[in-house]
Short mmCIF file of C-alpha atoms in Angstrom, two decimals:
data_model
loop_
_atom_site.label_atom_id
_atom_site.label_comp_id
_atom_site.label_asym_id
_atom_site.label_seq_id
_atom_site.Cartn_x
_atom_site.Cartn_y
_atom_site.Cartn_z
CA MET A 129 -12.52 18.11 -1.53
CA ARG A 130 -11.21 19.97 -4.46
CA ALA A 131 -9.36 17.90 -7.21
CA VAL A 132 -5.73 18.81 -7.82
CA SER A 133 -5.24 20.29 -11.33
CA ARG A 134 -3.38 18.27 -13.88
CA SER A 135 -0.46 20.67 -14.03
CA LYS A 136 -0.06 20.66 -10.27
CA SER A 137 -0.09 16.91 -10.26
CA ALA A 138 2.58 16.80 -13.04
CA ARG A 139 4.76 19.16 -11.10
CA ARG A 140 4.30 17.14 -7.99
CA ARG A 141 5.13 13.87 -9.88
CA GLN A 142 8.30 15.56 -11.40
CA ARG A 143 9.37 16.72 -7.94
CA LEU A 144 8.84 13.17 -6.48
CA ALA A 145 10.54 11.53 -9.63
CA GLY A 146 13.73 13.61 -8.68
CA PHE A 147 14.14 11.30 -5.57
CA GLN A 148 13.91 8.30 -7.67
CA ASP A 149 16.34 9.42 -10.28
CA SER A 150 13.49 9.91 -12.74
CA ARG A 151 12.95 6.11 -12.69
CA CYS A 152 9.82 4.09 -12.33
CA PHE A 153 9.42 2.89 -8.84
CA LEU A 154 8.22 -0.46 -9.99
CA CYS A 155 10.44 -1.56 -12.81
CA GLY A 156 13.35 0.79 -12.45
CA LYS A 157 13.42 1.99 -16.09
CA PRO A 158 13.52 5.68 -17.03
CA LEU A 159 10.09 7.50 -16.97
CA GLY A 160 8.75 8.81 -20.21
CA PRO A 161 7.13 12.21 -20.93
CA GLU A 162 3.85 13.57 -19.56
CA ASP A 163 2.10 12.52 -22.53
CA GLY A 164 -0.46 10.00 -21.30
CA GLY A 165 1.42 7.09 -22.94
CA PRO A 166 2.28 3.81 -21.27
CA ASP A 167 5.67 5.07 -20.04
CA ALA A 168 4.24 8.39 -18.77
CA PRO A 169 4.76 9.04 -15.05
CA SER A 170 1.82 8.28 -12.63
CA THR A 171 1.25 8.53 -8.96
CA HIS A 172 1.55 5.18 -7.48
CA HIS A 173 0.16 4.66 -3.91
CA PHE A 174 2.82 2.60 -2.12
CA ILE A 175 0.09 1.22 0.08
CA PRO A 176 -2.98 0.70 -2.27
CA LEU A 177 -5.85 2.89 -1.42
CA ALA A 178 -7.95 -0.29 -1.56
CA LYS A 179 -5.99 -1.57 1.42
CA GLY A 180 -6.35 1.48 3.47
CA GLY A 181 -3.38 3.59 2.16
CA PRO A 182 -3.74 7.45 2.66
CA ARG A 183 -4.96 9.12 -0.57
CA ASN A 184 -3.11 12.60 -0.34
CA ALA A 185 -0.10 11.83 2.00
CA LEU A 186 3.11 12.30 0.17
CA VAL A 187 4.60 9.64 2.31
CA ASN A 188 2.34 7.12 0.39
CA GLN A 189 3.26 8.48 -3.06
CA VAL A 190 6.02 7.35 -5.47
CA VAL A 191 6.09 7.61 -9.32
CA ALA A 192 5.78 4.75 -11.62
CA HIS A 193 5.06 4.26 -15.41
CA ARG A 194 1.37 4.42 -15.99
CA HIS A 195 1.32 0.78 -17.34
CA CYS A 196 3.41 -0.59 -14.43
CA ASN A 197 1.00 1.28 -12.01
CA GLN A 198 -1.95 -0.43 -13.73
CA GLN A 199 -0.31 -3.77 -13.61
CA ALA A 200 0.47 -3.48 -9.97
CA GLY A 201 -3.25 -2.91 -9.30
CA ASP A 202 -3.97 -3.02 -5.50
CA ARG A 203 -1.39 -5.55 -4.57
CA MET A 204 0.76 -4.76 -1.35
CA PRO A 205 4.45 -3.92 -1.85
CA THR A 206 7.16 -6.75 -1.87
CA LYS A 207 10.12 -6.97 0.45
CA ARG A 208 12.24 -5.55 -2.31
CA GLU A 209 9.89 -2.50 -2.85
CA TRP A 210 9.83 -1.84 0.79
CA GLY A 211 13.66 -1.49 0.71
CA ARG A 212 13.53 0.90 -2.33
CA TYR A 213 10.74 2.92 -0.61
CA LEU A 214 12.73 3.38 2.54
CA ARG A 215 15.59 4.61 0.53
CA ILE A 216 13.35 7.14 -1.20
CA MET A 217 11.71 8.30 1.97
CA TRP A 218 15.17 8.74 3.62
CA ALA A 219 16.24 10.88 0.59
CA ARG A 220 13.08 13.06 0.97
CA GLY A 221 13.90 13.63 4.57
CA PHE A 222 11.20 11.51 6.02
CA SER A 223 12.03 9.97 9.34
CA ALA A 224 11.31 6.29 10.44
CA ASP A 225 8.12 7.62 12.26
CA GLY A 226 6.85 9.25 9.02
CA SER A 227 7.53 12.77 10.08
CA ASN A 228 9.36 15.22 7.88
CA SER A 229 12.53 16.28 9.50
#
């Protein structure tokens, strides 16, 4: 499988962040610039890969600060995060069955 280029990844994160009002999914604070710093946006897998979450499925991707994402590690989402996730998926146009309308 071919790796996604950094600029393509940054564009994807920017597009996904738009559905989150450019805020970190985990802490809710504004995302920083794409500079590799602790507040830089990173792709957070809602269901951790270590717990069987799909790697490249957009339905499993949200955007978080790099440091928040690292802190979350491979823990499963909280009830509060599930509510936030469902609102974001609704805004993206995904239906309850995971399909894109």
